[in-house]
Amino acid sequence: MVFYALLENYMATLRDIKRRIVGVKNTQQITKAMKMVSAARLRRAQENIINARPYSRKIAEVLSNLLSIEKNLVNPLFEKREVKKVAIVIVTSDRGLCGAFNMNVIREAELTIKSNFAEMNEAGNVLLYCAGKKGVDYFSKRNYKIEGSYPGIFSNLDFSFASKLVADLKEKFINKEVDEVLIVYNAFKSVVQQELKVTKFLPVQTIEQKYEPNSKQIEYIYEPDKATIINSLVPRHLNAQMWTSLLDSYAAELGARMTAMDMATENAKDLIRSLQIKYNKERQAAITTEILEIVSGANALKNA
Amino acid sequence: MKEINVEIVTPSKSAYSGNAKSVTVPGAAGSFQILFNHAPIISSLDIGVIKIEESDGKLLIFAVSGGTVEVLDNHVLLLVESIETPEEIDIKRAEEAKARAKERLSINYKEKVDVARAEASLNRAINRLKISQKELSK
């Protein structure tokens, strides 16, 4: 009688293990599919970055060349003043399941606020612009002043979003509602690597000469004049900068998701293997019990 | 054949690249044509039309909403935020934008209006409509 109970028990665990294997296999299929989707999107996102590069690079180049010639320039966007109010643009993702991607940006942003603008934040002088749903979710629940929240922008990332955001920031800066604008985002370094970046957006940084200045020093004609060209280039330089930051973050997000999903698929594989071994052992134990039962039954008959 | 190399780049893509006989651009100080051996120039662009005469004589037309042009060594580089061929122009949308901008500029409008922005928007819409009509009448 003891044997029957034991056998029942074995059958129950076998069924349980089988069910778990099926469950893990299903999850594995999902993570595998998500990895593949991310890989395909990542390729497109990388293309976008490459396509955006000539534009932003050329604008930066022309601008830095002009700025090195034109000394007496008056543009409110260059004005450096004592920082009493600051705006921070925080770029996160819209969706989760991408490892520590969002937490890294959020932590960096909080650290920046805590170490540089703690008092300003207490006084409500730190304005946050959250691009991406995850950042909106996080910061709106905490003690921060959110000036702009843009969830869901990455499903259909458009240049006009970048230019609208920049227009808003420019207006705030010119009206002296903020004295400095920062962007915190993940830059795409490689598929498995993201680089956290905190860049100063406004006032416009005098662009370092990382682009080779025209060594020949060509005598250009400037129409209508240098200052006008600079003033028309600066906003577009800012737009391009914001745009590339967003593209960068999106590519980084997809890379992070791809890696996370790849790891999840691997983990599922390991889990299935160990469950399978456990299943085989249990099955063997059940068979052994069964044989034991028959043999001892036969022995009992013989002895009777 | 004396040709110039023309390239139009936008933030999202390279919109055009090829050789041409001439390019006409809406410079901020007036529209001008760029031919072979043009002097080096950097000019900002107004809202207007870019015309490219390709080497086989075909004429291409684009609508632009401002930008910058650089000419150097027979290479013309146009940096623009948005560019459209006449076929790409959404006439309905442009007409709506025109109506909206006009309404905003009308004196009756009570709310605070950014006049410069509304005017720019009106000019863009008018430019788009003009170019798309030019194409239709061709």
Short mmCIF file of C-alpha atoms in Angstrom, two decimals:
data_model
loop_
_atom_site.label_atom_id
_atom_site.label_comp_id
_atom_site.label_asym_id
_atom_site.label_seq_id
_atom_site.Cartn_x
_atom_site.Cartn_y
_atom_site.Cartn_z
CA MET A 1 0.00 0.00 0.00
CA VAL A 2 2.87 2.33 0.78
CA PHE A 3 4.13 1.80 -2.75
CA TYR A 4 0.91 3.00 -4.36
CA ALA A 5 1.06 6.26 -2.47
CA LEU A 6 4.69 6.70 -3.47
CA LEU A 7 3.89 6.06 -7.11
CA GLU A 8 1.07 8.57 -7.08
CA ASN A 9 3.49 11.05 -5.64
CA TYR A 10 6.00 10.42 -8.40
CA MET A 11 3.40 10.86 -11.10
CA ALA A 12 2.36 14.18 -9.57
CA THR A 13 5.90 15.60 -9.54
CA LEU A 14 6.49 14.32 -13.07
CA ARG A 15 3.43 16.20 -14.27
CA ASP A 16 4.57 19.30 -12.41
CA ILE A 17 8.01 19.22 -13.95
CA LYS A 18 6.60 18.63 -17.40
CA ARG A 19 4.32 21.61 -16.97
CA ARG A 20 7.21 23.80 -15.86
CA ILE A 21 9.29 22.72 -18.85
CA VAL A 22 6.48 23.69 -21.19
CA GLY A 23 6.12 27.02 -19.42
CA VAL A 24 9.81 27.87 -19.61
CA LYS A 25 9.86 26.83 -23.26
CA ASN A 26 7.04 29.25 -24.00
CA THR A 27 8.88 32.06 -22.25
CA GLN A 28 12.00 31.19 -24.15
CA GLN A 29 10.14 31.50 -27.41
CA ILE A 30 8.93 34.95 -26.46
CA THR A 31 12.34 36.20 -25.37
CA LYS A 32 13.87 34.77 -28.54
CA ALA A 33 11.29 36.55 -30.69
CA MET A 34 11.83 39.80 -28.80
CA LYS A 35 15.55 39.51 -29.33
CA MET A 36 15.02 39.06 -33.06
CA VAL A 37 12.63 42.01 -33.28
CA SER A 38 15.10 44.20 -31.38
CA ALA A 39 17.91 43.13 -33.70
CA ALA A 40 15.91 44.10 -36.78
CA ARG A 41 14.90 47.45 -35.27
CA LEU A 42 18.43 48.08 -34.12
CA ARG A 43 19.72 47.76 -37.65
CA ARG A 44 17.27 50.43 -38.78
CA ALA A 45 18.11 52.64 -35.80
CA GLN A 46 21.79 52.39 -36.60
CA GLU A 47 21.08 53.39 -40.19
CA ASN A 48 19.21 56.41 -38.89
CA ILE A 49 22.21 57.43 -36.81
CA ILE A 50 24.51 57.08 -39.79
CA ASN A 51 22.11 59.06 -41.98
CA ALA A 52 21.86 61.85 -39.44
CA ARG A 53 25.58 62.14 -39.01
CA PRO A 54 26.61 64.08 -42.16
CA TYR A 55 24.01 66.76 -41.44
CA SER A 56 24.91 67.41 -37.82
CA ARG A 57 28.61 67.11 -38.48
CA LYS A 58 28.56 69.59 -41.35
CA ILE A 59 26.48 72.10 -39.41
CA ALA A 60 28.84 71.85 -36.45
CA GLU A 61 31.80 72.25 -38.79
CA VAL A 62 30.47 75.33 -40.57
CA LEU A 63 29.40 76.81 -37.26
CA SER A 64 32.72 76.29 -35.53
CA ASN A 65 34.56 77.71 -38.52
CA LEU A 66 32.36 80.78 -38.49
CA LEU A 67 32.62 81.22 -34.74
CA SER A 68 36.40 81.17 -34.92
CA ILE A 69 36.31 84.06 -37.41
CA GLU A 70 33.42 86.10 -36.08
CA LYS A 71 34.36 87.48 -32.68
CA ASN A 72 31.78 90.12 -31.89
CA LEU A 73 28.68 88.01 -31.94
CA VAL A 74 25.52 88.74 -30.03
CA ASN A 75 23.27 85.75 -29.60
CA PRO A 76 21.25 85.20 -26.43
CA LEU A 77 21.71 81.43 -26.76
CA PHE A 78 25.42 81.79 -25.98
CA GLU A 79 24.90 83.83 -22.84
CA LYS A 80 26.53 82.34 -19.76
CA ARG A 81 24.99 83.42 -16.49
CA GLU A 82 24.86 82.32 -12.90
CA VAL A 83 22.83 79.12 -12.72
CA LYS A 84 19.77 79.59 -10.54
CA LYS A 85 17.33 77.50 -12.51
CA VAL A 86 18.13 74.50 -14.56
CA ALA A 87 16.26 72.27 -17.00
CA ILE A 88 17.25 68.66 -17.47
CA VAL A 89 16.14 66.55 -20.41
CA ILE A 90 16.10 62.89 -19.40
CA VAL A 91 15.89 60.39 -22.21
CA THR A 92 14.63 56.94 -21.22
CA SER A 93 12.78 54.27 -23.16
CA ASP A 94 9.06 53.70 -23.56
CA ARG A 95 9.21 50.00 -22.86
CA GLY A 96 10.89 47.84 -20.29
CA LEU A 97 12.68 44.52 -20.62
CA CYS A 98 15.95 46.12 -21.53
CA GLY A 99 18.08 45.34 -18.51
CA ALA A 100 19.44 48.22 -16.48
CA PHE A 101 19.06 50.68 -19.36
CA ASN A 102 16.49 52.97 -17.75
CA MET A 103 17.74 52.58 -14.21
CA ASN A 104 21.18 53.76 -15.32
CA VAL A 105 19.85 56.99 -16.82
CA ILE A 106 17.53 57.63 -13.91
CA ARG A 107 20.26 57.04 -11.37
CA GLU A 108 22.65 59.31 -13.26
CA ALA A 109 20.03 62.05 -13.47
CA GLU A 110 19.25 61.80 -9.77
CA LEU A 111 22.93 61.85 -8.93
CA THR A 112 23.45 64.95 -11.04
CA ILE A 113 20.56 66.68 -9.34
CA LYS A 114 21.64 65.61 -5.87
CA SER A 115 25.26 66.58 -6.26
CA ASN A 116 24.85 69.82 -8.22
CA PHE A 117 21.36 71.18 -7.81
CA ALA A 118 20.06 69.78 -4.51
CA GLU A 119 18.99 73.16 -3.13
CA MET A 120 17.51 74.29 -6.42
CA ASN A 121 15.45 71.13 -6.53
CA GLU A 122 14.12 71.80 -3.04
CA ALA A 123 13.04 75.23 -4.21
CA GLY A 124 11.44 73.78 -7.33
CA ASN A 125 14.00 75.29 -9.65
CA VAL A 126 14.97 72.10 -11.41
CA LEU A 127 12.66 71.47 -14.35
CA LEU A 128 12.58 68.00 -15.78
CA TYR A 129 11.74 67.11 -19.36
CA CYS A 130 11.16 63.38 -19.56
CA ALA A 131 11.32 61.82 -23.00
CA GLY A 132 10.19 58.21 -22.84
CA LYS A 133 7.49 56.61 -20.72
CA LYS A 134 9.78 55.01 -18.15
CA GLY A 135 11.27 58.31 -17.08
CA VAL A 136 7.82 59.92 -16.89
CA ASP A 137 6.60 57.06 -14.69
CA TYR A 138 9.56 57.26 -12.37
CA PHE A 139 9.92 60.99 -11.86
CA SER A 140 6.25 61.88 -11.70
CA LYS A 141 5.88 59.70 -8.61
CA ARG A 142 8.68 61.45 -6.79
CA ASN A 143 9.52 64.88 -5.57
CA TYR A 144 10.43 66.49 -8.87
CA LYS A 145 9.00 69.26 -10.94
CA ILE A 146 8.11 67.91 -14.34
CA GLU A 147 7.86 70.57 -16.99
CA GLY A 148 7.46 68.35 -20.01
CA SER A 149 6.53 64.70 -20.24
CA TYR A 150 6.68 62.90 -23.55
CA PRO A 151 5.73 59.24 -23.23
CA GLY A 152 5.50 57.08 -26.31
CA ILE A 153 7.69 59.13 -28.63
CA PHE A 154 9.92 56.27 -29.69
CA SER A 155 7.25 54.22 -31.42
CA ASN A 156 7.32 56.83 -34.15
CA LEU A 157 10.39 58.95 -33.62
CA ASP A 158 10.13 62.11 -35.68
CA PHE A 159 12.45 65.03 -36.24
CA SER A 160 9.65 67.48 -35.58
CA PHE A 161 9.48 66.24 -31.99
CA ALA A 162 13.12 67.19 -31.48
CA SER A 163 12.63 70.62 -33.00
CA LYS A 164 9.51 71.31 -30.93
CA LEU A 165 11.28 70.35 -27.73
CA VAL A 166 14.26 72.50 -28.66
CA ALA A 167 11.97 75.45 -29.45
CA ASP A 168 10.46 75.16 -25.98
CA LEU A 169 13.86 74.96 -24.29
CA LYS A 170 15.19 77.90 -26.31
CA GLU A 171 12.24 80.05 -25.34
CA LYS A 172 12.72 79.21 -21.65
CA PHE A 173 16.41 79.99 -21.88
CA ILE A 174 15.97 83.29 -23.71
CA ASN A 175 13.24 84.41 -21.29
CA LYS A 176 15.66 83.57 -18.47
CA GLU A 177 13.29 81.02 -16.99
CA VAL A 178 16.22 78.64 -16.97
CA ASP A 179 19.94 79.38 -16.99
CA GLU A 180 21.22 76.05 -18.11
CA VAL A 181 19.90 73.02 -19.97
CA LEU A 182 21.38 69.54 -19.65
CA ILE A 183 20.61 66.31 -21.47
CA VAL A 184 21.05 62.95 -19.75
CA TYR A 185 20.93 59.96 -22.06
CA ASN A 186 22.44 56.63 -23.01
CA ALA A 187 24.65 56.87 -26.06
CA PHE A 188 25.01 53.89 -28.34
CA LYS A 189 28.53 52.56 -28.17
CA SER A 190 28.07 49.01 -29.33
CA VAL A 191 25.26 46.47 -29.21
CA VAL A 192 26.31 45.32 -25.76
CA GLN A 193 27.56 48.65 -24.48
CA GLN A 194 25.87 51.89 -23.65
CA GLU A 195 27.61 55.01 -22.56
CA LEU A 196 25.90 57.32 -20.11
CA LYS A 197 26.21 60.91 -21.14
CA VAL A 198 25.41 64.18 -19.42
CA THR A 199 25.87 67.00 -21.91
CA LYS A 200 25.38 70.70 -21.58
CA PHE A 201 22.84 71.79 -24.18
CA LEU A 202 22.37 75.47 -23.39
CA PRO A 203 24.04 77.91 -23.33
CA VAL A 204 25.53 76.79 -26.62
CA GLN A 205 28.97 75.45 -26.00
CA THR A 206 31.61 76.96 -28.15
CA ILE A 207 32.20 73.89 -30.19
CA GLU A 208 35.66 72.52 -29.61
CA GLN A 209 37.65 72.07 -32.75
CA LYS A 210 37.23 68.35 -32.85
CA TYR A 211 36.37 68.81 -36.48
CA GLU A 212 39.42 69.68 -38.49
CA PRO A 213 39.25 73.38 -39.17
CA ASN A 214 39.71 74.24 -42.80
CA SER A 215 43.45 74.33 -42.85
CA LYS A 216 43.50 76.06 -46.22
CA GLN A 217 41.43 78.95 -44.86
CA ILE A 218 39.22 79.39 -47.89
CA GLU A 219 37.92 82.85 -48.56
CA TYR A 220 34.20 82.30 -48.55
CA ILE A 221 31.59 84.80 -49.57
CA TYR A 222 29.10 85.06 -46.73
CA GLU A 223 25.53 85.89 -47.58
CA PRO A 224 23.92 87.90 -46.13
CA ASP A 225 26.68 88.10 -43.46
CA LYS A 226 28.47 85.93 -40.94
CA ALA A 227 26.37 86.88 -37.93
CA THR A 228 23.10 86.16 -39.72
CA ILE A 229 24.36 82.80 -40.88
CA ILE A 230 25.52 81.94 -37.37
CA ASN A 231 22.18 82.98 -35.91
CA SER A 232 20.33 80.78 -38.39
CA LEU A 233 22.74 77.88 -37.87
CA VAL A 234 22.63 77.81 -34.07
CA PRO A 235 18.99 76.71 -33.72
CA ARG A 236 19.50 74.07 -36.36
CA HIS A 237 22.66 72.90 -34.69
CA LEU A 238 20.66 72.51 -31.48
CA ASN A 239 17.89 70.63 -33.27
CA ALA A 240 20.43 68.29 -34.80
CA GLN A 241 22.08 67.76 -31.44
CA MET A 242 18.79 66.88 -29.76
CA TRP A 243 17.81 64.66 -32.67
CA THR A 244 21.07 62.69 -32.59
CA SER A 245 20.77 62.29 -28.80
CA LEU A 246 17.31 60.79 -29.24
CA LEU A 247 18.46 58.50 -32.06
CA ASP A 248 21.45 57.47 -30.01
CA SER A 249 19.31 56.64 -27.01
CA TYR A 250 16.87 54.63 -29.11
CA ALA A 251 19.64 52.56 -30.67
CA ALA A 252 21.18 52.04 -27.24
CA GLU A 253 17.80 50.92 -25.91
CA LEU A 254 17.39 48.34 -28.64
CA GLY A 255 20.93 47.12 -28.09
CA ALA A 256 20.27 46.77 -24.36
CA ARG A 257 17.02 44.93 -25.01
CA MET A 258 18.71 42.59 -27.44
CA THR A 259 21.37 41.71 -24.90
CA ALA A 260 18.85 41.32 -22.09
CA MET A 261 16.63 39.07 -24.19
CA ASP A 262 19.61 37.05 -25.34
CA MET A 263 20.56 36.45 -21.74
CA ALA A 264 17.00 35.53 -20.85
CA THR A 265 16.92 33.01 -23.69
CA GLU A 266 20.19 31.50 -22.49
CA ASN A 267 18.89 31.31 -18.92
CA ALA A 268 15.75 29.58 -20.14
CA LYS A 269 17.92 27.08 -21.98
CA ASP A 270 19.86 26.27 -18.79
CA LEU A 271 16.66 26.04 -16.80
CA ILE A 272 15.10 23.65 -19.31
CA ARG A 273 18.20 21.47 -19.22
CA SER A 274 18.21 21.17 -15.44
CA LEU A 275 14.46 20.57 -15.37
CA GLN A 276 14.84 17.87 -17.98
CA ILE A 277 17.48 16.11 -15.88
CA LYS A 278 15.25 16.35 -12.84
CA TYR A 279 12.36 14.93 -14.89
CA ASN A 280 14.45 12.00 -16.08
CA LYS A 281 15.60 11.22 -12.54
CA GLU A 282 12.07 11.33 -11.19
CA ARG A 283 10.87 9.15 -14.01
CA GLN A 284 13.59 6.60 -13.31
CA ALA A 285 12.68 6.65 -9.62
CA ALA A 286 9.04 6.02 -10.50
CA ILE A 287 9.97 3.05 -12.69
CA THR A 288 12.21 1.64 -9.97
CA THR A 289 9.40 1.92 -7.45
CA GLU A 290 7.05 0.17 -9.80
CA ILE A 291 9.43 -2.74 -10.38
CA LEU A 292 10.11 -2.94 -6.66
CA GLU A 293 6.42 -3.22 -6.09
CA ILE A 294 5.91 -6.05 -8.57
CA VAL A 295 8.90 -7.97 -7.31
CA SER A 296 7.93 -7.69 -3.68
CA GLY A 297 4.35 -8.61 -4.55
CA ALA A 298 5.54 -11.74 -6.31
CA ASN A 299 7.81 -12.60 -3.39
CA ALA A 300 4.95 -12.23 -0.97
CA LEU A 301 2.87 -14.66 -3.04
CA LYS A 302 5.71 -17.16 -3.21
CA ASN A 303 6.23 -17.05 0.52
CA ALA A 304 2.56 -17.51 1.28
CA MET B 1 31.12 68.59 -69.64
CA LYS B 2 31.48 71.08 -66.88
CA GLU B 3 29.36 69.83 -64.05
CA ILE B 4 28.88 70.51 -60.41
CA ASN B 5 28.30 67.94 -57.73
CA VAL B 6 25.15 68.53 -55.73
CA GLU B 7 24.22 67.02 -52.40
CA ILE B 8 21.17 67.70 -50.28
CA VAL B 9 21.33 66.38 -46.72
CA THR B 10 18.61 66.46 -44.09
CA PRO B 11 18.72 65.24 -40.49
CA SER B 12 17.12 61.95 -41.47
CA LYS B 13 18.63 61.16 -44.85
CA SER B 14 20.59 62.24 -47.85
CA ALA B 15 17.75 63.58 -50.00
CA TYR B 16 19.63 64.01 -53.25
CA SER B 17 23.07 63.40 -54.63
CA GLY B 18 24.19 63.78 -58.20
CA ASN B 19 25.78 65.88 -60.90
CA ALA B 20 24.11 68.93 -62.33
CA LYS B 21 24.60 71.80 -64.75
CA SER B 22 23.15 74.36 -62.42
CA VAL B 23 21.43 74.80 -59.10
CA THR B 24 19.17 77.67 -58.13
CA VAL B 25 18.69 78.28 -54.43
CA PRO B 26 16.60 80.76 -52.42
CA GLY B 27 19.43 82.66 -50.71
CA ALA B 28 18.61 84.92 -47.79
CA ALA B 29 19.85 87.89 -49.80
CA GLY B 30 17.92 86.83 -52.89
CA SER B 31 17.63 83.76 -55.04
CA PHE B 32 20.79 82.89 -56.98
CA GLN B 33 22.05 80.34 -59.44
CA ILE B 34 25.17 78.28 -58.97
CA LEU B 35 27.07 77.27 -62.13
CA PHE B 36 30.39 75.62 -62.78
CA ASN B 37 33.33 77.37 -61.07
CA HIS B 38 31.18 79.37 -58.70
CA ALA B 39 33.17 81.21 -56.03
CA PRO B 40 33.18 79.62 -52.56
CA ILE B 41 30.13 80.82 -50.71
CA ILE B 42 28.19 80.07 -47.56
CA SER B 43 24.68 81.43 -47.53
CA SER B 44 21.62 80.89 -45.42
CA LEU B 45 18.47 79.96 -47.29
CA ASP B 46 14.97 81.33 -47.10
CA ILE B 47 11.71 79.49 -47.54
CA GLY B 48 11.48 78.85 -51.26
CA VAL B 49 12.31 76.57 -54.12
CA ILE B 50 15.49 74.72 -55.09
CA LYS B 51 15.87 74.00 -58.80
CA ILE B 52 18.42 71.50 -60.02
CA GLU B 53 19.16 71.16 -63.72
CA GLU B 54 20.59 67.70 -64.01
CA SER B 55 23.31 66.83 -66.54
CA ASP B 56 20.74 65.28 -68.92
CA GLY B 57 18.73 68.49 -68.86
CA LYS B 58 16.03 67.24 -66.53
CA LEU B 59 14.76 69.87 -64.13
CA LEU B 60 14.15 68.91 -60.52
CA ILE B 61 12.17 71.04 -58.11
CA PHE B 62 12.15 70.89 -54.32
CA ALA B 63 10.38 72.93 -51.68
CA VAL B 64 12.56 73.99 -48.73
CA SER B 65 11.84 75.74 -45.48
CA GLY B 66 15.17 77.37 -44.84
CA GLY B 67 18.65 75.98 -44.52
CA THR B 68 22.23 76.63 -45.50
CA VAL B 69 24.21 76.17 -48.67
CA GLU B 70 27.95 75.79 -49.02
CA VAL B 71 29.68 75.91 -52.39
CA LEU B 72 33.30 74.84 -52.59
CA ASP B 73 35.32 73.46 -55.51
CA ASN B 74 32.22 72.77 -57.62
CA HIS B 75 30.62 70.88 -54.81
CA VAL B 76 27.27 72.22 -53.63
CA LEU B 77 26.16 71.10 -50.20
CA LEU B 78 22.65 71.98 -49.08
CA LEU B 79 21.83 71.53 -45.41
CA VAL B 80 18.09 71.66 -44.91
CA GLU B 81 15.74 70.50 -42.19
CA SER B 82 12.89 69.62 -44.47
CA ILE B 83 12.68 69.15 -48.19
CA GLU B 84 9.87 67.94 -50.41
CA THR B 85 9.39 67.15 -54.05
CA PRO B 86 6.16 68.54 -55.54
CA GLU B 87 4.66 65.04 -55.47
CA GLU B 88 5.40 64.70 -51.77
CA ILE B 89 3.58 67.88 -50.82
CA ASP B 90 0.35 67.21 -49.00
CA ILE B 91 -1.83 69.90 -50.55
CA LYS B 92 -4.64 69.44 -48.10
CA ARG B 93 -2.34 69.75 -45.14
CA ALA B 94 -0.66 72.82 -46.58
CA GLU B 95 -4.03 74.46 -47.17
CA GLU B 96 -5.09 73.70 -43.63
CA ALA B 97 -1.84 75.12 -42.31
CA LYS B 98 -2.35 78.23 -44.41
CA ALA B 99 -5.86 78.75 -43.07
CA ARG B 100 -4.71 78.17 -39.51
CA ALA B 101 -1.82 80.61 -39.80
CA LYS B 102 -4.07 83.25 -41.37
CA GLU B 103 -6.57 82.87 -38.59
CA ARG B 104 -3.86 83.28 -36.01
CA LEU B 105 -2.58 86.41 -37.70
CA SER B 106 -6.00 88.00 -37.96
CA ILE B 107 -6.58 90.77 -35.46
CA ASN B 108 -9.72 89.21 -34.05
CA TYR B 109 -7.74 86.39 -32.59
CA LYS B 110 -7.87 86.89 -28.83
CA GLU B 111 -5.11 84.68 -27.51
CA LYS B 112 -1.47 85.53 -27.35
CA VAL B 113 0.05 84.73 -30.71
CA ASP B 114 3.63 84.21 -31.70
CA VAL B 115 3.46 86.38 -34.81
CA ALA B 116 6.86 85.40 -36.16
CA ARG B 117 6.06 81.73 -35.90
CA ALA B 118 2.64 82.12 -37.48
CA GLU B 119 4.09 84.14 -40.32
CA ALA B 120 6.80 81.57 -40.96
CA SER B 121 4.18 78.86 -40.96
CA LEU B 122 2.05 80.85 -43.43
CA ASN B 123 5.03 81.37 -45.73
CA ARG B 124 5.88 77.69 -45.67
CA ALA B 125 2.32 76.74 -46.54
CA ILE B 126 2.13 79.26 -49.38
CA ASN B 127 5.48 78.06 -50.73
CA ARG B 128 4.32 74.44 -50.71
CA LEU B 129 1.07 75.27 -52.47
CA LYS B 130 2.85 77.36 -55.09
CA ILE B 131 5.31 74.62 -55.90
CA SER B 132 2.72 71.89 -56.05
CA GLN B 133 0.58 73.98 -58.39
CA LYS B 134 3.54 74.73 -60.60
CA GLU B 135 4.03 71.04 -60.95
CA LEU B 136 0.38 70.41 -61.81
CA SER B 137 0.29 73.03 -64.55
CA LYS B 138 3.40 71.60 -66.20
#
